[in-house]
Coordinates of N, CA and C and ligand atoms in Angstrom, one line a residue:
M14 N -5.5 19.7 -1.0 CA -6.2 19.2 -2.1 C -6.9 19.8 -3.2
R15 N -6.8 19.4 -4.1 CA -7.5 19.7 -5.7 C -8.1 18.9 -6.0
P16 N -9.3 19.2 -6.7 CA -10.0 18.4 -7.7 C -9.3 17.8 -8.9
L17 N -9.6 16.8 -9.1 CA -9.2 16.0 -10.6 C -9.3 16.1 -11.5
A18 N -10.5 17.4 -11.9 CA -10.8 17.9 -13.1 C -9.5 19.3 -13.1
E19 N -8.7 19.7 -12.5 CA -7.8 20.7 -12.5 C -6.1 20.1 -12.8
V20 N -5.9 19.0 -12.4 CA -5.1 18.5 -13.1 C -4.6 18.5 -14.4
D21 N -3.3 19.0 -14.8 CA -3.2 19.6 -16.1 C -2.4 18.5 -16.6
R22 N -2.9 18.0 -18.6 CA -2.9 17.1 -18.7 C -1.0 16.6 -19.1
A23 N -0.3 18.4 -19.5 CA 1.0 17.7 -19.6 C 1.8 16.8 -18.5
S24 N 1.4 17.0 -17.0 CA 2.2 16.8 -16.0 C 1.8 14.9 -16.2
L25 N 0.7 14.5 -16.8 CA 0.4 13.3 -16.8 C 1.2 12.5 -17.8
R26 N 1.7 13.0 -19.2 CA 2.0 12.7 -20.4 C 3.3 12.1 -20.0
G27 N 4.5 12.1 -18.7 CA 5.5 11.8 -19.0 C 5.6 10.4 -18.2
L28 N 4.1 9.9 -17.8 CA 4.1 9.1 -16.9 C 4.7 7.6 -17.3
R29 N 5.6 6.9 -16.5 CA 5.9 5.4 -16.8 C 4.9 4.4 -16.4
G30 N 4.8 4.7 -15.0 CA 3.4 3.9 -14.4 C 3.1 4.3 -13.3
V31 N 1.9 4.2 -12.2 CA 0.7 3.8 -11.9 C 0.8 3.0 -10.7
L32 N 1.5 3.4 -8.9 CA 1.5 2.5 -7.9 C 0.3 2.8 -7.1
F33 N 0.0 1.8 -7.2 CA -1.2 1.9 -5.7 C -1.3 0.8 -4.9
D34 N -2.2 1.8 -4.1 CA -2.6 0.9 -2.5 C -4.0 0.0 -3.1
L35 N -4.0 -1.0 -2.1 CA -5.3 -1.7 -2.5 C -6.3 -1.3 -1.6
D36 N -6.0 -1.7 0.0 CA -7.5 -1.1 0.7 C -8.5 -0.3 0.5
D37 N -9.1 -0.1 0.0 CA -10.4 1.3 0.1 C -9.6 2.1 -1.1
T38 N -9.0 2.0 -1.3 CA -8.3 2.3 -3.1 C -8.8 1.9 -3.8
V39 N -8.4 1.0 -4.6 CA -8.5 -0.1 -5.2 C -9.9 -0.8 -5.0
L40 N -9.8 -1.7 -3.6 CA -10.9 -2.7 -3.3 C -11.7 -1.6 -2.7
S41 N -13.5 -1.8 -2.8 CA -14.0 -1.0 -2.2 C -14.7 -2.3 -0.9
H42 N -14.3 -1.5 0.2 CA -14.5 -2.8 1.7 C -14.3 -3.8 1.3
G43 N -13.2 -4.4 0.6 CA -12.4 -5.2 0.4 C -12.6 -6.3 -1.0
V44 N -13.5 -5.3 -2.1 CA -14.0 -6.3 -3.1 C -13.4 -5.8 -4.3
L45 N -13.1 -6.1 -5.1 CA -12.7 -5.9 -6.3 C -13.7 -6.0 -7.6
T46 N -14.0 -4.1 -7.3 CA -15.4 -4.1 -8.6 C -14.7 -4.2 -9.7
R47 N -16.2 -4.5 -11.0 CA -16.0 -4.4 -11.4 C -15.4 -2.9 -13.0
A48 N -15.5 -1.6 -11.9 CA -14.5 -1.2 -12.8 C -13.3 -0.7 -12.2
A49 N -13.0 -0.9 -10.7 CA -12.1 -0.7 -10.6 C -10.6 -1.6 -11.6
Y50 N -11.4 -2.9 -11.5 CA -10.6 -4.3 -12.7 C -10.3 -3.8 -13.7
E51 N -11.4 -2.7 -14.1 CA -11.2 -2.6 -15.8 C -10.5 -1.3 -15.6
A52 N -10.3 -0.7 -14.8 CA -9.6 0.4 -15.1 C -8.1 0.1 -14.8
I53 N -7.6 -0.9 -14.1 CA -6.3 -1.1 -14.3 C -5.7 -2.3 -16.0
W54 N -6.9 -2.9 -16.1 CA -6.3 -3.4 -17.8 C -6.4 -2.4 -18.4
S55 N -6.9 -1.2 -18.2 CA -6.9 0.0 -19.1 C -5.9 0.8 -19.0
L56 N -5.4 1.0 -18.1 CA -4.0 1.3 -17.5 C -2.7 0.5 -18.0
H57 N -3.5 -0.7 -17.8 CA -2.1 -1.5 -18.2 C -2.0 -1.9 -19.8
D58 N -3.1 -2.0 -20.3 CA -3.3 -2.1 -22.1 C -2.8 -0.1 -22.7
A59 N -3.0 0.8 -22.0 CA -2.2 1.9 -22.2 C -1.0 1.9 -22.8
G60 N 0.0 0.9 -21.8 CA 1.4 0.3 -22.2 C 2.0 1.2 -20.5
L61 N 1.4 1.3 -19.4 CA 1.6 2.0 -18.1 C 2.3 0.4 -17.3
H62 N 3.3 0.9 -16.6 CA 3.2 -0.1 -15.7 C 2.9 0.2 -14.5
L63 N 2.3 -1.1 -13.8 CA 1.6 -0.9 -12.5 C 2.1 -1.7 -11.1
V64 N 1.9 -1.3 -10.3 CA 2.5 -1.9 -8.8 C 1.7 -1.5 -8.0
A65 N 1.3 -2.5 -7.4 CA 0.7 -2.8 -6.3 C 1.6 -2.1 -4.8
V66 N 1.1 -1.2 -4.1 CA 1.9 -0.6 -2.8 C 1.1 -1.1 -2.1
T67 N 1.2 -2.0 -0.8 CA 0.2 -2.2 0.0 C 0.6 -3.0 1.4
G68 N -0.3 -2.4 2.3 CA 0.5 -3.3 4.3 C -0.1 -4.5 3.8
R69 N -0.8 -5.6 2.6 CA -1.2 -6.6 2.5 C -0.1 -7.4 2.5
P70 N -0.3 -8.8 2.9 CA 0.9 -9.6 2.9 C 1.3 -9.9 1.5
S71 N 2.8 -10.6 1.9 CA 3.8 -10.7 0.5 C 2.6 -11.9 0.4
G72 N 2.1 -13.3 0.8 CA 1.4 -14.3 0.0 C 0.0 -13.4 -0.6
W73 N -0.6 -12.4 -0.3 CA -1.3 -11.8 -1.0 C -1.0 -11.5 -2.1
G74 N 0.5 -10.3 -2.3 CA 1.2 -10.4 -3.6 C 1.4 -11.0 -4.4
E75 N 2.2 -12.9 -4.3 CA 2.4 -13.4 -4.7 C 0.8 -13.8 -5.6
V76 N -0.5 -13.7 -5.5 CA -1.8 -14.3 -6.2 C -1.6 -13.0 -6.9
L77 N -1.4 -11.5 -7.0 CA -1.9 -10.8 -7.4 C -0.8 -10.3 -8.5
A78 N 0.8 -10.7 -7.9 CA 1.3 -10.5 -9.4 C 1.3 -11.2 -10.4
R79 N 0.8 -13.0 -9.9 CA 0.6 -14.3 -11.0 C -0.6 -13.7 -11.8
Q80 N -1.2 -12.9 -11.1 CA -2.9 -13.2 -11.8 C -3.4 -11.7 -12.7
W81 N -2.7 -10.8 -12.0 CA -3.3 -9.6 -12.2 C -2.2 -8.6 -13.3
P82 N -2.8 -7.8 -14.1 CA -1.6 -7.3 -15.4 C -0.8 -6.6 -14.6
I83 N -0.1 -6.7 -13.7 CA 1.0 -5.3 -12.9 C 2.2 -6.3 -12.6
D84 N 3.3 -5.7 -12.6 CA 4.3 -5.6 -12.6 C 5.1 -6.8 -11.6
G85 N 4.6 -6.5 -10.4 CA 4.3 -6.8 -8.7 C 3.8 -6.3 -7.9
A86 N 4.0 -6.8 -7.1 CA 3.7 -6.1 -5.6 C 4.9 -5.7 -4.3
V87 N 4.8 -4.2 -4.2 CA 5.5 -4.0 -3.0 C 4.3 -4.3 -1.7
T88 N 4.9 -5.3 -0.3 CA 4.1 -5.6 -0.1 C 4.5 -5.5 1.6
E89 N 3.7 -5.9 2.5 CA 3.8 -5.5 4.1 C 4.4 -4.2 4.2
N90 N 3.8 -3.2 3.7 CA 4.4 -1.5 3.5 C 5.0 -1.5 3.7
G91 N 6.5 -1.9 2.2 CA 7.3 -2.0 2.1 C 8.3 -3.0 2.1
A92 N 8.6 -3.6 3.1 CA 9.2 -4.4 3.3 C 9.8 -5.5 2.1
V93 N 8.2 -6.4 1.7 CA 8.4 -7.4 0.7 C 8.2 -7.7 -0.6
H94 N 8.9 -7.8 -1.4 CA 8.8 -7.2 -2.9 C 8.1 -8.8 -3.4
V95 N 7.4 -8.5 -4.1 CA 7.2 -9.8 -5.4 C 6.9 -9.0 -6.6
V96 N 7.7 -10.2 -7.5 CA 8.1 -9.3 -8.5 C 7.8 -10.4 -9.7
R97 N 6.6 -10.3 -10.6 CA 6.3 -10.9 -11.9 C 7.3 -11.4 -12.5
D98 N 7.8 -12.8 -13.2 CA 8.8 -13.2 -13.2 C 8.4 -14.2 -14.1
G99 N 8.0 -14.4 -15.5 CA 7.3 -15.0 -16.5 C 6.3 -14.9 -16.1
I100 N 5.3 -16.8 -15.7 CA 4.3 -16.6 -15.6 C 4.7 -17.2 -13.9
G101 N 5.5 -16.9 -13.4 CA 6.1 -17.0 -12.2 C 6.0 -15.8 -11.2
V102 N 6.8 -15.8 -10.1 CA 7.3 -14.4 -9.2 C 8.4 -14.8 -8.3
T103 N 9.4 -13.8 -8.5 CA 10.7 -13.7 -7.3 C 9.7 -13.3 -6.3
I104 N 10.7 -13.4 -5.2 CA 10.3 -12.4 -3.8 C 11.9 -12.1 -3.1
D105 N 11.7 -11.0 -2.9 CA 12.7 -10.1 -1.7 C 12.3 -9.7 -0.4
E106 N 13.0 -10.2 0.1 CA 12.5 -10.1 1.9 C 13.0 -9.1 2.1
G107 N 14.2 -8.3 1.5 CA 14.7 -6.9 1.6 C 15.5 -7.6 2.9
G108 N 16.2 -8.2 2.8 CA 17.3 -8.3 3.9 C 17.8 -9.8 4.4
E109 N 19.1 -10.1 5.1 CA 19.5 -11.5 5.2 C 18.6 -12.3 5.8
P110 N 18.8 -13.9 5.2 CA 17.7 -15.0 6.1 C 18.0 -14.4 7.3
A111 N 19.5 -14.3 8.1 CA 19.4 -14.4 9.3 C 19.1 -13.6 10.1
D112 N 18.9 -12.3 9.8 CA 18.5 -11.2 10.0 C 16.6 -10.6 10.0
V113 N 16.1 -11.9 8.8 CA 14.7 -11.9 8.7 C 14.5 -12.6 9.8
A114 N 15.1 -13.6 10.3 CA 14.3 -14.6 11.2 C 14.7 -14.0 12.7
V115 N 16.2 -13.2 12.5 CA 16.0 -12.7 14.3 C 14.6 -11.6 14.3
R116 N 14.1 -10.6 13.3 CA 13.6 -9.9 13.5 C 11.5 -10.6 13.6
R117 N 11.9 -11.8 13.1 CA 10.6 -12.6 13.1 C 10.4 -12.8 14.5
E118 N 11.5 -13.4 14.9 CA 11.3 -13.5 16.7 C 11.3 -12.2 17.2
R119 N 11.7 -11.6 17.1 CA 11.4 -10.2 17.9 C 9.7 -10.0 17.6
L120 N 9.5 -10.2 16.6 CA 7.4 -9.6 17.0 C 7.1 -11.0 17.6
A121 N 7.6 -11.9 17.5 CA 6.5 -13.2 17.6 C 6.7 -12.5 19.6
L122 N 7.3 -11.7 20.6 CA 7.5 -11.2 21.6 C 6.3 -10.4 21.3
L123 N 7.0 -9.7 20.6 CA 5.4 -8.2 20.3 C 3.9 -8.9 20.7
V124 N 4.1 -9.9 19.7 CA 2.9 -10.5 19.4 C 1.7 -10.7 21.1
A125 N 3.0 -11.7 21.7 CA 2.8 -12.2 23.2 C 2.4 -10.7 24.1
T126 N 3.2 -9.9 23.9 CA 2.9 -8.9 24.6 C 1.9 -7.7 24.3
V127 N 1.0 -7.5 23.4 CA 0.1 -7.4 22.9 C -1.3 -8.2 23.3
A128 N -1.0 -9.6 23.4 CA -1.8 -10.1 23.7 C -2.2 -10.1 25.2
E129 N -1.4 -9.6 26.3 CA -1.3 -9.7 27.3 C -1.9 -8.6 28.1
K130 N -1.4 -7.6 27.2 CA -1.3 -6.1 28.0 C -2.9 -5.1 27.0
V131 N -3.1 -5.7 26.0 CA -4.3 -5.1 25.6 C -5.4 -7.1 25.2
P132 N -5.9 -7.1 25.9 CA -6.3 -8.6 25.6 C -7.8 -8.6 24.6
R133 N -8.1 -7.0 24.1 CA -9.3 -6.6 23.3 C -8.4 -6.4 21.8
A134 N -7.7 -6.9 21.9 CA -7.0 -6.6 20.5 C -6.7 -8.3 19.7
R135 N -6.9 -8.4 18.6 CA -6.8 -9.6 17.7 C -6.4 -9.3 16.4
L136 N -5.5 -10.6 16.8 CA -4.6 -10.4 15.4 C -5.7 -10.4 13.8
A137 N -5.1 -9.5 12.4 CA -6.0 -9.6 11.6 C -5.4 -11.0 10.9
D138 N -6.9 -11.4 10.2 CA -6.9 -13.1 9.7 C -6.0 -12.9 8.5
D139 N -5.0 -12.5 8.0 CA -4.2 -12.4 7.1 C -2.9 -12.5 7.7
V140 N -2.8 -12.5 8.9 CA -1.1 -13.0 9.5 C -0.4 -14.1 9.0
H141 N -1.0 -14.9 8.9 CA -0.4 -16.6 8.4 C 0.1 -16.5 7.4
A142 N 0.2 -15.2 6.4 CA 0.6 -15.0 5.1 C 1.5 -14.1 5.4
R143 N 2.1 -13.8 6.3 CA 3.1 -12.1 6.2 C 4.4 -13.2 6.8
R144 N 5.5 -12.1 6.0 CA 6.4 -12.7 6.2 C 7.5 -11.7 7.7
S145 N 7.2 -10.2 7.3 CA 8.2 -9.4 7.9 C 7.2 -8.3 8.8
D146 N 6.4 -8.8 9.2 CA 5.0 -7.7 9.9 C 4.3 -8.2 10.3
V147 N 3.2 -7.5 11.0 CA 2.8 -7.9 12.0 C 1.3 -7.3 11.9
A148 N -0.4 -8.0 11.8 CA -0.6 -6.6 11.8 C -2.3 -7.0 12.8
W149 N -2.7 -6.0 13.7 CA -4.2 -6.2 14.2 C -5.2 -5.8 13.3
D150 N -6.7 -6.1 13.3 CA -7.5 -6.0 12.8 C -7.9 -4.5 13.7
I151 N -8.1 -3.3 13.0 CA -8.9 -2.3 13.8 C -10.5 -1.8 13.1
G152 N -10.8 -2.6 11.8 CA -11.7 -1.9 11.1 C -12.3 -2.9 9.9
E153 N -12.0 -3.9 10.2 CA -12.0 -5.2 9.0 C -13.5 -5.8 9.6
R154 N -12.7 -7.3 10.2 CA -13.5 -7.8 11.0 C -14.2 -7.1 12.4
D155 N -13.5 -6.4 12.7 CA -13.7 -6.1 14.4 C -13.6 -4.6 14.1
K156 N -14.2 -3.9 15.1 CA -14.1 -3.0 14.9 C -13.5 -1.9 16.7
L157 N -12.4 -1.5 16.5 CA -12.0 -0.9 17.7 C -11.9 0.7 18.2
D158 N -11.9 0.6 19.4 CA -12.3 2.1 20.0 C -11.0 2.6 19.7
P159 N -10.2 4.2 19.2 CA -9.9 5.0 19.3 C -8.2 4.2 20.6
E160 N -9.1 4.6 21.8 CA -8.3 4.0 22.8 C -7.5 2.8 22.7
T161 N -8.0 1.9 22.4 CA -7.4 0.6 22.0 C -6.3 0.6 20.9
I162 N -6.6 1.2 19.9 CA -5.9 1.4 19.3 C -4.6 2.1 19.4
A163 N -4.3 3.1 20.5 CA -3.4 4.2 20.8 C -2.7 2.8 22.6
A164 N -3.5 2.1 22.5 CA -3.2 0.9 23.1 C -1.8 0.2 23.1
I165 N -2.6 -0.3 21.6 CA -1.4 -1.2 20.7 C -0.5 -0.3 20.1
A166 N -0.8 0.5 19.7 CA 0.4 1.5 19.3 C 1.3 1.5 20.4
H167 N 1.0 1.8 21.5 CA 2.3 2.2 22.8 C 2.8 1.2 22.9
E168 N 2.5 0.0 23.1 CA 2.9 -1.2 23.0 C 3.7 -1.7 22.1
I169 N 3.7 -1.4 20.8 CA 4.7 -1.9 19.7 C 6.0 -0.7 19.9
V170 N 5.5 0.9 19.7 CA 6.6 1.9 20.0 C 7.7 1.8 21.1
A171 N 7.0 0.8 22.5 CA 7.5 0.4 23.8 C 8.5 -0.5 22.8
A172 N 8.4 -1.6 22.0 CA 8.9 -2.7 22.0 C 10.0 -2.1 21.2
G173 N 10.0 -1.4 20.6 CA 11.2 -0.5 19.6 C 10.8 -1.1 17.8
A174 N 9.4 -1.5 18.1 CA 9.4 -1.6 16.8 C 8.6 0.1 15.8
R175 N 8.4 0.0 14.9 CA 7.8 1.0 13.9 C 6.0 0.6 14.0
T176 N 5.4 1.4 13.9 CA 3.8 1.2 13.6 C 3.3 2.0 12.6
T177 N 2.5 1.7 12.0 CA 1.2 2.5 10.6 C 0.7 1.7 10.6
R178 N -1.0 2.4 10.0 CA -1.7 2.2 10.1 C -2.6 1.8 9.0
S179 N -3.7 1.4 7.8 CA -4.2 2.0 7.0 C -5.8 1.7 7.6
S180 N -6.6 1.9 6.8 CA -8.3 2.0 7.3 C -9.0 0.3 7.9
V181 N -8.2 -0.2 7.9 CA -8.2 -1.7 8.4 C -7.3 -2.0 9.4
H182 N -6.0 -1.7 9.3 CA -5.1 -3.1 10.4 C -4.1 -1.9 10.8
I183 N -4.1 -1.8 12.1 CA -2.3 -1.4 12.9 C -1.1 -2.7 12.6
H184 N -0.2 -1.7 12.1 CA 1.2 -2.7 12.0 C 1.9 -3.1 12.8
A185 N 2.9 -3.5 12.8 CA 4.2 -3.3 13.6 C 5.0 -4.3 12.8
T186 N 6.3 -3.9 12.7 CA 7.3 -4.2 12.1 C 9.0 -3.8 12.2
Y187 N 9.5 -4.5 11.9 CA 11.1 -4.0 12.5 C 12.1 -4.0 11.3
E188 N 11.2 -3.8 9.8 CA 12.0 -3.5 8.9 C 12.3 -2.1 9.1
R189 N 13.3 -1.7 7.6 CA 13.5 0.2 7.3 C 12.6 0.2 6.5
D190 N 12.2 -0.1 5.7 CA 11.2 0.4 4.5 C 9.8 0.6 5.2
D191 N 9.5 2.2 4.4 CA 8.2 2.3 4.5 C 7.5 2.1 3.1
K192 N 6.8 2.4 2.9 CA 5.3 2.4 1.2 C 6.7 2.8 0.4
A193 N 7.2 4.1 0.3 CA 7.8 5.0 -0.4 C 8.9 4.5 -0.6
S194 N 10.5 3.9 0.6 CA 11.1 3.7 0.4 C 11.2 2.3 -0.4
G195 N 10.2 1.3 0.1 CA 10.2 0.4 -0.7 C 9.8 0.5 -2.3
A196 N 8.7 1.4 -2.4 CA 8.4 1.0 -3.7 C 9.7 2.2 -4.5
V197 N 10.5 2.8 -3.8 CA 11.5 3.1 -5.1 C 12.5 2.3 -5.5
R198 N 12.6 1.7 -3.5 CA 13.7 0.2 -4.1 C 12.7 -0.4 -5.1
F199 N 11.9 -0.8 -5.2 CA 11.3 -1.8 -6.1 C 11.2 -1.5 -7.6
L200 N 11.4 -0.1 -7.9 CA 11.4 0.9 -8.9 C 12.7 0.7 -9.8
R201 N 14.1 0.4 -8.6 CA 15.4 1.0 -8.7 C 15.7 -0.8 -9.5
E202 N 15.0 -1.8 -8.9 CA 15.7 -3.1 -8.9 C 14.6 -3.9 -10.3
R203 N 13.7 -3.1 -10.6 CA 13.0 -3.8 -11.5 C 13.2 -3.2 -12.8
F204 N 13.3 -2.0 -12.7 CA 13.3 -1.6 -13.8 C 14.8 -0.1 -13.9
G205 N 15.4 -0.2 -13.2 CA 16.6 0.3 -13.2 C 16.6 2.1 -12.9
E206 N 15.7 2.3 -12.3 CA 14.9 3.5 -12.2 C 15.8 4.5 -11.2
D207 N 16.1 5.7 -11.5 CA 17.2 6.8 -11.1 C 16.0 7.0 -9.6
P208 N 16.5 6.9 -8.6 CA 15.6 7.2 -7.2 C 14.9 8.8 -7.3
G209 N 15.7 9.4 -8.0 CA 15.0 10.9 -7.6 C 14.3 10.6 -9.2
A210 N 14.3 10.1 -10.2 CA 13.9 10.5 -11.2 C 12.7 9.7 -11.2
A211 N 12.7 8.9 -10.5 CA 11.0 7.7 -9.9 C 9.9 8.7 -9.7
L212 N 10.2 9.5 -9.0 CA 9.6 10.5 -7.9 C 8.5 11.3 -8.8
G213 N 9.2 11.5 -10.2 CA 8.3 12.4 -10.8 C 7.6 11.4 -12.1
R214 N 8.0 10.5 -11.9 CA 7.7 9.0 -13.2 C 6.3 8.8 -13.1
W215 N 6.9 8.0 -11.5 CA 5.6 7.4 -10.9 C 4.7 7.9 -10.4
A216 N 3.3 7.9 -10.8 CA 2.0 8.4 -9.9 C 1.7 7.4 -8.9
F217 N 1.3 7.9 -7.6 CA 0.6 7.1 -6.8 C -0.7 7.2 -6.5
V218 N -1.4 6.3 -6.0 CA -2.8 6.4 -5.6 C -2.8 5.7 -4.3
G219 N -3.7 6.6 -3.2 CA -3.6 6.0 -2.1 C -5.2 6.7 -1.4
D220 N -5.0 6.1 0.1 CA -6.5 6.6 0.8 C -6.3 6.8 2.3
S221 N -4.9 6.4 3.2 CA -5.1 6.4 4.2 C -3.9 6.6 5.0
G222 N -4.1 6.6 6.2 CA -2.5 6.5 7.2 C -1.0 5.9 6.6
N223 N -1.1 4.3 6.4 CA -0.2 4.0 5.5 C 0.4 4.7 4.5
D224 N -0.4 5.1 4.1 CA 0.3 5.9 2.3 C 0.2 7.4 2.3
A225 N 1.1 7.8 3.4 CA 1.7 8.9 4.2 C 2.6 9.4 3.5
A226 N 3.8 8.3 3.3 CA 5.3 8.4 3.1 C 5.3 8.7 1.2
C227 N 4.3 7.6 0.8 CA 4.3 8.0 -0.6 C 3.5 9.5 -1.3
F228 N 2.7 9.7 -0.2 CA 1.9 11.2 -0.7 C 3.0 12.4 -0.2
S229 N 4.5 12.0 0.8 CA 4.7 12.8 0.7 C 6.2 12.6 -0.5
A230 N 6.8 11.9 -0.6 CA 7.6 11.3 -1.9 C 7.1 12.0 -3.4
F231 N 6.5 11.0 -3.6 CA 6.0 11.2 -5.0 C 5.4 12.4 -5.3
R232 N 5.4 13.0 -6.7 CA 5.1 14.6 -7.0 C 3.8 14.2 -7.5
L233 N 3.3 13.1 -8.3 CA 1.6 13.0 -8.8 C 1.0 12.6 -8.0
T234 N 0.2 13.0 -6.7 CA -0.1 12.3 -5.8 C -1.9 12.4 -5.6
F235 N -2.3 10.9 -5.7 CA -3.7 11.3 -6.1 C -4.7 10.2 -4.5
G236 N -5.4 11.1 -4.6 CA -5.8 10.4 -3.1 C -7.7 9.8 -3.8
V237 N -8.6 9.1 -3.4 CA -9.8 8.9 -3.6 C -10.4 9.3 -2.4
A238 N -11.8 9.4 -2.8 CA -12.5 10.8 -1.9 C -12.4 10.8 -0.4
N239 N -12.5 8.9 -0.3 CA -12.8 8.7 1.2 C -11.4 8.9 2.0
V240 N -10.2 9.3 0.8 CA -9.2 10.2 2.3 C -9.6 11.1 3.3
R241 N -10.5 12.3 2.9 CA -10.7 12.9 3.3 C -11.4 12.5 5.1
A242 N -11.6 11.5 5.5 CA -11.4 10.7 6.5 C -9.7 10.9 7.5
H243 N -8.8 10.4 6.8 CA -8.0 10.1 7.1 C -6.5 11.3 6.6
L244 N -7.0 12.5 6.7 CA -6.1 13.3 6.9 C -5.7 13.7 8.2
R245 N -6.1 13.5 9.0 CA -5.4 13.6 10.1 C -3.7 13.2 10.7
Q246 N -4.1 11.7 9.7 CA -2.9 11.3 9.8 C -1.4 11.3 8.7
L247 N -1.9 12.4 7.9 CA -1.1 12.2 6.5 C -0.1 13.6 7.2
S248 N 1.1 13.5 6.7 CA 1.5 14.9 7.1 C 1.6 15.4 6.2
L249 N 0.9 15.1 4.5 CA 0.7 16.2 3.8 C -0.4 15.0 2.7
P250 N -1.0 15.8 2.4 CA -2.1 15.0 1.9 C -1.9 14.9 0.3
P251 N -2.7 14.1 -0.5 CA -2.2 14.1 -1.9 C -2.4 15.3 -2.7
R252 N -1.8 15.1 -3.3 CA -2.1 16.5 -4.6 C -3.6 16.7 -5.0
W253 N -4.3 15.7 -5.4 CA -5.2 16.0 -6.3 C -6.2 14.8 -5.6
V254 N -7.4 14.7 -5.5 CA -8.6 14.2 -4.8 C -9.4 13.5 -5.8
A255 N -9.8 13.2 -6.1 CA -11.0 12.1 -7.2 C -12.7 12.8 -6.0
S256 N -13.6 13.1 -7.1 CA -15.0 12.8 -6.5 C -15.4 12.0 -5.6
K257 N -15.2 10.2 -6.0 CA -16.0 9.1 -5.6 C -14.7 8.1 -4.9
E258 N -15.6 7.7 -3.6 CA -14.4 6.9 -3.2 C -14.5 5.8 -4.1
R259 N -13.0 5.0 -2.8 CA -12.4 3.7 -3.2 C -12.9 2.7 -4.9
G260 N -12.5 1.9 -5.4 CA -12.8 1.8 -6.3 C -13.5 2.4 -7.3
E261 N -14.7 3.1 -7.2 CA -15.0 4.2 -8.7 C -14.2 5.3 -8.5
G262 N -13.6 5.7 -6.9 CA -12.6 6.9 -7.4 C -11.9 6.7 -8.1
F263 N -10.9 5.2 -7.9 CA -9.7 5.1 -8.6 C -9.9 4.5 -10.2
A264 N -11.3 4.5 -10.7 CA -11.3 4.8 -12.2 C -11.1 5.7 -12.6
E265 N -12.3 6.6 -11.6 CA -12.3 7.9 -12.1 C -10.3 9.0 -12.1
I266 N -10.0 8.2 -11.1 CA -8.3 9.0 -11.5 C -7.5 8.2 -12.5
A267 N -7.9 7.0 -12.7 CA -7.7 6.1 -13.8 C -8.0 6.7 -15.5
A268 N -9.3 6.9 -15.7 CA -9.7 8.0 -16.5 C -8.8 9.4 -16.7
K269 N -8.3 9.7 -15.9 CA -7.8 11.1 -15.9 C -7.0 10.9 -16.9
I270 N -6.1 9.8 -16.1 CA -4.5 9.7 -16.6 C -4.5 9.5 -18.0
L271 N -5.4 8.3 -18.3 CA -5.6 7.9 -19.5 C -6.2 9.0 -20.7
S272 N -6.8 10.0 -20.1 CA -7.3 10.7 -21.0 C -6.0 11.9 -21.7
A273 N -4.7 11.9 -20.8 CA -4.0 12.7 -21.1 C -3.2 12.2 -22.1
R274 N -2.8 11.1 -22.6 CA -2.3 10.3 -23.2 C -2.5 10.3 -24.9
Ligands
LIG19 MG1 -5.6 2.1 1.9

């Protein structure tokens, strides 16, 4: 990772938009600070498209896509897309309804297994707003030790599901998309972007393990300073790193992007 000050302005000039993670990237311990929200508006006012790319539920994405100056949200770690559509939203569950229903049944079985095998595990408090995945709280309201988190991950993998984790949750899903493939699919369907070109025309900002796919796929990648605590979960770190953490770091990155325009 190189400091933000070393980003060359030429590489930022051709940007079409910015993809950003929510928890501990734009949000600071769950809170949208004035600095972060102002940074989002500044990017929007400069003509950049904005898409949230998050492990949070599609139900959260519906609210964000209606209320924030963004084009939509790639939610549940890539699986479910919420697209701003006039004053409303359209939702893409990423599959045929019958397939989605089958995957949901398999997830319900997995939830029961984890409850039996890892009684210490608690579901995240946002699971009711999810369509395609399930999440257990590891660092939001609850703080789980690494052994318990590993035990949950073991049950997820044993059930044939995929797992990923953010700073707050560990997720399980039977969907195919990760944050990167989901984001590229969103950009192709919403903006007609060529998948290869999109990787160079959109920047990504994130902080933790479930951002690994995007840090590896996109060429202009930024981490907020707290990404340093999650480097072991990243096969590739972000190219550039802010000096500040969370929402303050996001505002710092946004200012750098805007300074090149
Ligand atoms: Mg995050």
